Short mmCIF file of C-alpha atoms in Angstrom, two decimals:
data_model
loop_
_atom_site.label_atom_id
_atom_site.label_comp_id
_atom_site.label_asym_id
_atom_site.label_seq_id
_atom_site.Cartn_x
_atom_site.Cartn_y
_atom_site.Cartn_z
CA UNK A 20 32.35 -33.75 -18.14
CA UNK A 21 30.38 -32.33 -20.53
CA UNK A 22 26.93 -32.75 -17.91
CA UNK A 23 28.81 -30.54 -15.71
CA UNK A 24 28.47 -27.31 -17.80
CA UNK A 25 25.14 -24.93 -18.07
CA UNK A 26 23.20 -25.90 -20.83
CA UNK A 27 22.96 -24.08 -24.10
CA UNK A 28 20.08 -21.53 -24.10
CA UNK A 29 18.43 -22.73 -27.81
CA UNK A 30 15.00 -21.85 -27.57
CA UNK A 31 12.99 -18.92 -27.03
CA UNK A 32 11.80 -20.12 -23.18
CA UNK A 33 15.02 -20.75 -22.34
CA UNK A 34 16.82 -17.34 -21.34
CA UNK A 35 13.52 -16.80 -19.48
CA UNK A 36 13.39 -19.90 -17.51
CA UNK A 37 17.30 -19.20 -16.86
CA UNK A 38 16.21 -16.46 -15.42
CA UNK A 39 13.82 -17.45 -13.08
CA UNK A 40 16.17 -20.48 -11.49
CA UNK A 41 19.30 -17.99 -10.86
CA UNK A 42 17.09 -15.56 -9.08
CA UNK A 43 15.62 -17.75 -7.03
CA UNK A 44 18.92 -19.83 -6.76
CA UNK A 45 20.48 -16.71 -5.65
CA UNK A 46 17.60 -15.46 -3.10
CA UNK A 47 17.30 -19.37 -1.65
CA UNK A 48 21.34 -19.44 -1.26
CA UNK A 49 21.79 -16.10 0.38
CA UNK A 50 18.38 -16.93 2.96
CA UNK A 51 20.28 -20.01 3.50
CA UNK A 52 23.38 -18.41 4.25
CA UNK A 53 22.07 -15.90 6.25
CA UNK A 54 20.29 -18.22 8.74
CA UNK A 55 22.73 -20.35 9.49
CA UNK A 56 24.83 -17.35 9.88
CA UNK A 57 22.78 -15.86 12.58
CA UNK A 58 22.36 -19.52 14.28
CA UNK A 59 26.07 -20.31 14.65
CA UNK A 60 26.30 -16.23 15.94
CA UNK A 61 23.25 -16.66 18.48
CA UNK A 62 24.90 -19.69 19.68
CA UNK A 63 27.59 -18.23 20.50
CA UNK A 64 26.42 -14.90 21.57
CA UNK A 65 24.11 -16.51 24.20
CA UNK A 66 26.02 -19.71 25.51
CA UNK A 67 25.27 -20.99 28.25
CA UNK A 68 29.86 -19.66 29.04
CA UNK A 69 28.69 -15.74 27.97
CA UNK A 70 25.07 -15.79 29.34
CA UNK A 71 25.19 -18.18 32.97
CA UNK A 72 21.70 -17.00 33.28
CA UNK A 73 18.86 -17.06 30.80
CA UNK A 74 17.96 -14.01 29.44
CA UNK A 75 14.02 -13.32 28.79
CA UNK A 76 12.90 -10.74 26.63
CA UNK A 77 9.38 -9.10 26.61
CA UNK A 78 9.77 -5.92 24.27
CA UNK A 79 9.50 -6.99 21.16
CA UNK A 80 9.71 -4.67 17.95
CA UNK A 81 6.27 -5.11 16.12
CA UNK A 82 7.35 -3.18 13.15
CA UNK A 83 10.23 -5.18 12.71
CA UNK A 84 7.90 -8.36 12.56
CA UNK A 85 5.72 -7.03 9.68
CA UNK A 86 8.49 -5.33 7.51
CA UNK A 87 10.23 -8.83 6.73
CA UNK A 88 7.50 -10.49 6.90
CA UNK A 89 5.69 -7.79 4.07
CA UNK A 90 9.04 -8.32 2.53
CA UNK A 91 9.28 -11.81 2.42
CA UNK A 92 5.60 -12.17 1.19
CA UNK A 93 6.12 -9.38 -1.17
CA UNK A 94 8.84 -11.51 -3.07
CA UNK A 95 7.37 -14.40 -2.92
CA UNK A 96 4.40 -13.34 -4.50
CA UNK A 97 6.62 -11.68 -7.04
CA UNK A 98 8.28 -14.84 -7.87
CA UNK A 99 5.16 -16.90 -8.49
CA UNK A 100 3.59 -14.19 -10.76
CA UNK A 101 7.00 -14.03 -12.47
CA UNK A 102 7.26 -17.93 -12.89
CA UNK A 103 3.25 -18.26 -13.85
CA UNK A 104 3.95 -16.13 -16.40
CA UNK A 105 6.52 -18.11 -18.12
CA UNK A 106 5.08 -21.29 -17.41
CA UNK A 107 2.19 -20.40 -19.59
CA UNK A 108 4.12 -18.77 -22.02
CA UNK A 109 5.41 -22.30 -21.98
CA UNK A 110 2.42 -24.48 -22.25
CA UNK A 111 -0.51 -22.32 -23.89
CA UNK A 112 -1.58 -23.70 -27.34
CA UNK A 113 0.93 -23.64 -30.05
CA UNK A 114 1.05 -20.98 -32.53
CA UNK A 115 -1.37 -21.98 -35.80
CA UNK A 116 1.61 -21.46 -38.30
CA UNK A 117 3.65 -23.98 -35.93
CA UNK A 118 5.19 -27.22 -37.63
CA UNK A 119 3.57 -30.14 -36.60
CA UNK A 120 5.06 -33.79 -35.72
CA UNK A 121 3.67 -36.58 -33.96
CA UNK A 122 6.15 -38.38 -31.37
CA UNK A 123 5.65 -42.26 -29.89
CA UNK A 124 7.15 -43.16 -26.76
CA UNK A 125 8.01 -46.65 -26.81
CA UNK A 126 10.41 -48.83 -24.44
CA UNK A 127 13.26 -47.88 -25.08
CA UNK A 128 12.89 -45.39 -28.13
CA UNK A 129 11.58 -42.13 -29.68
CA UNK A 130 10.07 -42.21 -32.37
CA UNK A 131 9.07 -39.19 -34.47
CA UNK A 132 6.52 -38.09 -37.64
CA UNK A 133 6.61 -35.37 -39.73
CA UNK A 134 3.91 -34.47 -41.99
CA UNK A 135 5.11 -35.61 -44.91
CA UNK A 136 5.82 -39.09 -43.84
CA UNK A 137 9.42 -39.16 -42.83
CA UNK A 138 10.14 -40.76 -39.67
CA UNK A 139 12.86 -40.65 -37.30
CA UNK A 140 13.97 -43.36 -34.38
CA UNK A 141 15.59 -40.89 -31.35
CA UNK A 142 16.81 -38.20 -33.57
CA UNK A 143 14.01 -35.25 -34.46
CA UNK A 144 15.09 -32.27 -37.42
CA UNK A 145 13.21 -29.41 -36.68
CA UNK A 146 13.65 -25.78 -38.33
CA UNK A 147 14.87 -23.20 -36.32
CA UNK A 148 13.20 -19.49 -35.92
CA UNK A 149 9.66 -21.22 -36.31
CA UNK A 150 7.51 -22.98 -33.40
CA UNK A 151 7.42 -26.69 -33.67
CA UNK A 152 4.44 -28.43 -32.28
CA UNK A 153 5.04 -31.98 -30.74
CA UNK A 154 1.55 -33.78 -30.11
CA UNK A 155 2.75 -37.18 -28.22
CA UNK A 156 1.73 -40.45 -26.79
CA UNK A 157 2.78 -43.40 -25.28
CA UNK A 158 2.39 -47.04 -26.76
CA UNK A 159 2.95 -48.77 -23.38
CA UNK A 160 4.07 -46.77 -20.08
CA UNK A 161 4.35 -43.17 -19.11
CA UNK A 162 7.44 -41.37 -20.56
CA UNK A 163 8.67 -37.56 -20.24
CA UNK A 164 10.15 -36.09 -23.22
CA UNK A 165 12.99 -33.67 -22.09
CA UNK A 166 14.81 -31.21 -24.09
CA UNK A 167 17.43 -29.77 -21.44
CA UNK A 168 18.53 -27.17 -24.32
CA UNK A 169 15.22 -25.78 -25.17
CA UNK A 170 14.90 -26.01 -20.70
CA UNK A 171 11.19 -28.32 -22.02
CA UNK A 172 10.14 -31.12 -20.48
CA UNK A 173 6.54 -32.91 -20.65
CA UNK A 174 5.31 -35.89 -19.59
CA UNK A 175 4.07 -38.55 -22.54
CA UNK A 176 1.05 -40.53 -21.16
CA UNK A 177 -0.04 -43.93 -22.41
CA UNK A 178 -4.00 -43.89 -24.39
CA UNK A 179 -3.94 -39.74 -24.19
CA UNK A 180 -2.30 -36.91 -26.47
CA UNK A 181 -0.67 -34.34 -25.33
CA UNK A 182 1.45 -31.36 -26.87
CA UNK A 183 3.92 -29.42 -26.34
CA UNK A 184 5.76 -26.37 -28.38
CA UNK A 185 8.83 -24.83 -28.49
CA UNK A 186 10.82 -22.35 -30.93
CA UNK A 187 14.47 -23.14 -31.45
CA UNK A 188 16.48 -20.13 -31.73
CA UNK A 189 19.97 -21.80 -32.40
CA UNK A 190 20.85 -24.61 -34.78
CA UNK A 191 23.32 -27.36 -33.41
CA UNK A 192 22.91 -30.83 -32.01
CA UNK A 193 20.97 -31.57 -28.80
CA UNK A 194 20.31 -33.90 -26.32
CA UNK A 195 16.97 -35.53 -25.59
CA UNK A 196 16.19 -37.49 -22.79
CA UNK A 197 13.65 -39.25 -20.87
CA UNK A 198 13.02 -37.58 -17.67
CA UNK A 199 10.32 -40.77 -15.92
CA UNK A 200 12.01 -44.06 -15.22
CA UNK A 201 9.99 -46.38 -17.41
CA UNK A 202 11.77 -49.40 -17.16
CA UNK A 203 15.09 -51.69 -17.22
CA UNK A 204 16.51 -49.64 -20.05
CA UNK A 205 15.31 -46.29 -19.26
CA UNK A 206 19.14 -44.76 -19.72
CA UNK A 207 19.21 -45.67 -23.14
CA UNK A 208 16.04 -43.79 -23.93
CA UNK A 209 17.58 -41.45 -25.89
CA UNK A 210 18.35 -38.90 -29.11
CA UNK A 211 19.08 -36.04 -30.15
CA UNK A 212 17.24 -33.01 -31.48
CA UNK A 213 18.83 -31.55 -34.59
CA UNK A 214 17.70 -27.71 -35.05
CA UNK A 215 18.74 -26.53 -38.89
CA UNK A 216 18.34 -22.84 -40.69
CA UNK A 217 15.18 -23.20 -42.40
CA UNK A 218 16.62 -23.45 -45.99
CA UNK A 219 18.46 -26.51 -44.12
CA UNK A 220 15.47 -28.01 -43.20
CA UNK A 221 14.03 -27.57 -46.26
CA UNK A 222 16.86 -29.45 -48.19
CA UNK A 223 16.79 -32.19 -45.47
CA UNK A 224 12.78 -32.75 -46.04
CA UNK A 225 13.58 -32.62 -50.00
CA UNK A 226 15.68 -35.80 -49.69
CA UNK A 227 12.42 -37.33 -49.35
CA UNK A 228 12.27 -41.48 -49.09
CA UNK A 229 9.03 -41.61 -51.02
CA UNK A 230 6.91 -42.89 -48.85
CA UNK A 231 4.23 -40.56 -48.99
CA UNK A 232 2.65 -37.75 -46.79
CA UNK A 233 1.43 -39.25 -43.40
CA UNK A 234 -2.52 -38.79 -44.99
CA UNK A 235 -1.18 -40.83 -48.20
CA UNK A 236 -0.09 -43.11 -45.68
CA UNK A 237 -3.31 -43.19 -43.86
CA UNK A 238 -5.59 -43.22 -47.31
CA UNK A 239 -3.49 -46.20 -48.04
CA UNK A 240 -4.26 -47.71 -44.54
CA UNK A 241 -7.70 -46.98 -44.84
CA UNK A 242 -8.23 -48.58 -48.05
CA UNK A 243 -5.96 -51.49 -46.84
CA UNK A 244 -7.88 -52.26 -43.90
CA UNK A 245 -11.51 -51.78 -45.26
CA UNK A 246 -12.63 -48.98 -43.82
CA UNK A 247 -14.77 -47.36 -46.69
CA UNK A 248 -16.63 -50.52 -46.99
CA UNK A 249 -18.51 -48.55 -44.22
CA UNK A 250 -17.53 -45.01 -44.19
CA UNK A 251 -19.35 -44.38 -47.94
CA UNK A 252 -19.98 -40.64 -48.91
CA UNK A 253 -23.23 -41.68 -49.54
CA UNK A 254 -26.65 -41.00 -47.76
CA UNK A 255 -26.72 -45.26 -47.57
CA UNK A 256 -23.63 -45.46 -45.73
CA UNK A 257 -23.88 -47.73 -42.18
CA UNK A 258 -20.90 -45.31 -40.91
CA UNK A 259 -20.17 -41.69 -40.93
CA UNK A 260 -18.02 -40.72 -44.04
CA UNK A 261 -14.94 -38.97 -43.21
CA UNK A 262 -15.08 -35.76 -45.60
CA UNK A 263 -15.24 -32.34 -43.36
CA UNK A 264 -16.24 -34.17 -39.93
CA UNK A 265 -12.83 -32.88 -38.09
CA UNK A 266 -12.84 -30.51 -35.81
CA UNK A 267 -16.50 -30.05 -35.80
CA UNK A 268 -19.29 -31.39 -33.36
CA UNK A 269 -20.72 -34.88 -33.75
CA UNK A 270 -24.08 -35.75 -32.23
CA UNK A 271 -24.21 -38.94 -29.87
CA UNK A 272 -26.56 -41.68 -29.94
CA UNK A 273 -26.65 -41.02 -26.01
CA UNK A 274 -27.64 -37.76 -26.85
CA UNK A 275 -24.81 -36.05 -26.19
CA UNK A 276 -22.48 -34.78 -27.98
CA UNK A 277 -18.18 -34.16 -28.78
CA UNK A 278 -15.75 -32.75 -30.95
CA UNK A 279 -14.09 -35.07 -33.72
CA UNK A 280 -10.14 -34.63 -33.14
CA UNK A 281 -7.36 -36.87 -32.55
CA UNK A 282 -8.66 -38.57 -29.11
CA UNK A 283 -11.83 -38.98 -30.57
CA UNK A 284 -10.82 -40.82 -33.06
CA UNK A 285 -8.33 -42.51 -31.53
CA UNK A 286 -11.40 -44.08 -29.18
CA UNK A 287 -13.18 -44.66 -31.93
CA UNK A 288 -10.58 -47.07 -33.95
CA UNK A 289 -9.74 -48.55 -30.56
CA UNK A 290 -13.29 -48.98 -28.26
CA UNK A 291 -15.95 -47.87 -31.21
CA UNK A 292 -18.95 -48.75 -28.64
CA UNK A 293 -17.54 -45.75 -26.34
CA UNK A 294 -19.48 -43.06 -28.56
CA UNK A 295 -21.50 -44.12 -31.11
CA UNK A 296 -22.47 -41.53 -33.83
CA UNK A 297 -26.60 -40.78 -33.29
CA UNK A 298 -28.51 -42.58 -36.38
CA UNK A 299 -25.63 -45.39 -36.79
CA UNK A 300 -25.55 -48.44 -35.89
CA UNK A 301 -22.47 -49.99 -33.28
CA UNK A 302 -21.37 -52.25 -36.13
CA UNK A 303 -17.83 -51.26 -36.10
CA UNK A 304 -15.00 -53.64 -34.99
CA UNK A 305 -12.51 -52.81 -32.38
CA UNK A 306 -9.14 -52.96 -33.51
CA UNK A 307 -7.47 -52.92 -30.51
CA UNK A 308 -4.12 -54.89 -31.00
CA UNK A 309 -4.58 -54.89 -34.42
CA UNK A 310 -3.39 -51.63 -35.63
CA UNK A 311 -0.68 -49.37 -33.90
CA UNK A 312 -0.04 -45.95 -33.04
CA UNK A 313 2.26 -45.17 -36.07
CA UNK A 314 -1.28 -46.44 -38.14
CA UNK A 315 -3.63 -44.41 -36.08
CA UNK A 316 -1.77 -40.70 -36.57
CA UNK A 317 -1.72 -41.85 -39.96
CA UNK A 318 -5.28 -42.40 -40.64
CA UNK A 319 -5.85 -39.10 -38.12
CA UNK A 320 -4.06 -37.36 -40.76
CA UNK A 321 -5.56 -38.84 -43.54
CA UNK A 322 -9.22 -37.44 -41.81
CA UNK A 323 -7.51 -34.46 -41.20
CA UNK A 324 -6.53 -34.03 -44.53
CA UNK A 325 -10.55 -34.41 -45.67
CA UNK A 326 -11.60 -31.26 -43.37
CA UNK A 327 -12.62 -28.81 -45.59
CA UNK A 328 -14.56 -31.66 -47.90
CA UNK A 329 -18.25 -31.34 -47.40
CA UNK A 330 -20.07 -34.10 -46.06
CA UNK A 331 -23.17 -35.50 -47.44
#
């Protein structure tokens, strides 16, 4: 019976967003309450056994009319600044000193990617007193990752990243769920998020399986799948080299123009005719079906990991 009881409060929105729902829990209730109050004593008052005759009133009390309805509008506006306020609290743009992971939803599975190249299958370790930044996307459906601890829940979309960001204030073992029926075996999409004390955490990323960083990872791929073959440093390369291009603008051959980051070059692995970089040639392969997402946040990393290299 343990879905019966209130849910932990572990994460700095949560108390908040606690908050909020008993307020309006309690104001919803009690309006509730109220009317049907006053319709079962109306009903009674003015039956047709106590009142024979129908009564018809023409005074009416105008004040009356506009102090609960000032009232009413009063709170109501009250409640939506008060819930705005949270909500983007909730879902502004992580904090820069916030740990990053990537997260795949998959039928039926979680699966998670920390910077140094550990991954986890339904089961995330994050650190607690520090914000944790999830960037996320589907390999096949939608899915909605949700926390009921941390009171987070946000929807994971199929060929687009999204984030989300939350600070864990209380280490213990919690549930994770998807909230957006994706299938036959949508109940067993689930895991657990473990929260630690940081020196914890830092122990539990020491055990490390020696894979190598995520960027290793995506060097390796890189050099694996023959992607500097094109994407030379040199002046003679037929493709852009990868050394300091993130984050900043890229010029089009449309002559427009964008902003190299993680959907860019997702695109560009996956449809590389969508925006071709002006003074290049569309010579590059798609390798859609050939590579997955685990690959592609790896070799994002990897490009990441080349931003502050100066391009030639």
């Amino acid at each position: 019976m343990e879905f019966l009881k209130w849910p932990q409060q572990a994460s700095a929105f949560a108390a908040d967003v606690d908050h909020v729902f008993i307020v309006l829990l309690i104001v919803s209730g009690g309006a509730v309450l109220l009317i049907a109050g006053l319709i079962v004593f109306f009903c009674v008052r003015y039956s047709r056994k106590k009142q024979p005759r129908p009564v018809h009133h023409t005074n009416t009390k105008l004040s009356l009319e506009i102090g609960w309805s000032v009232i009413a509008l009063a709170f109501f506006l009250f409640a939506f600044a008060w819930g705005a306020r949270i909500y983007l609290q909730m879902y502004r743009t992580a904090p820069d000193d916030a740990y990053a992971v990537y997260a795949i939803g998959k039928q039926w599975m979680w699966k998670f990617q920390h910077p140094d190249g550990r991954r986890e299958i339904n089961e995330l370790h994050v650190p607690v007193n520090r914000p944790v930044k999830i960037n996320l996307i589907s390999q096949d459906v939608i899915h909605s990752l949700y926390i009921p601890a941390f009171r987070l829940k946000h929807d994971v979309l199929p060929m687009a990243y999204t984030e989300m960001w939350f600070e864990p204030t209380l280490p213990g073992s919690y549930h994770l769920f998807c909230a957006e029926y994706c299938g036959t075996s949508h109940s067993e999409m689930v895991g657990q998020v473990i929260a630690m004390r940081p020196e914890d955490f830092e122990n539990w990323l020491g055990n490390s399986q020696g894979m190598g960083s995520t960027a290793q990872q995506g060097a390796k791929l890189v050099a694996s799948l023959g992607c500097t073959s094109c994407h030379k440093s040199e002046s003679t390369s037929i493709a852009p080299w990868f050394g300091g291009i993130y984050g900043k603008p890229v010029e089009l051959a449309d002559g427009t123009s964008t902003v190299v980051n993680d959907a860019y070059i997702r695109e560009s692995i996956l449809n590389p005719q969508a925006k071709v970089v002006r003074n290049f040639q569309p010579a590059m392969p798609s390798y859609q079906g050939r590579i997955t997402e685990d690959e592609i946040l790896s070799i994002t990393a990897y490009i990441k990991s080349l931003r502050e290299q100066k391009n030639e």
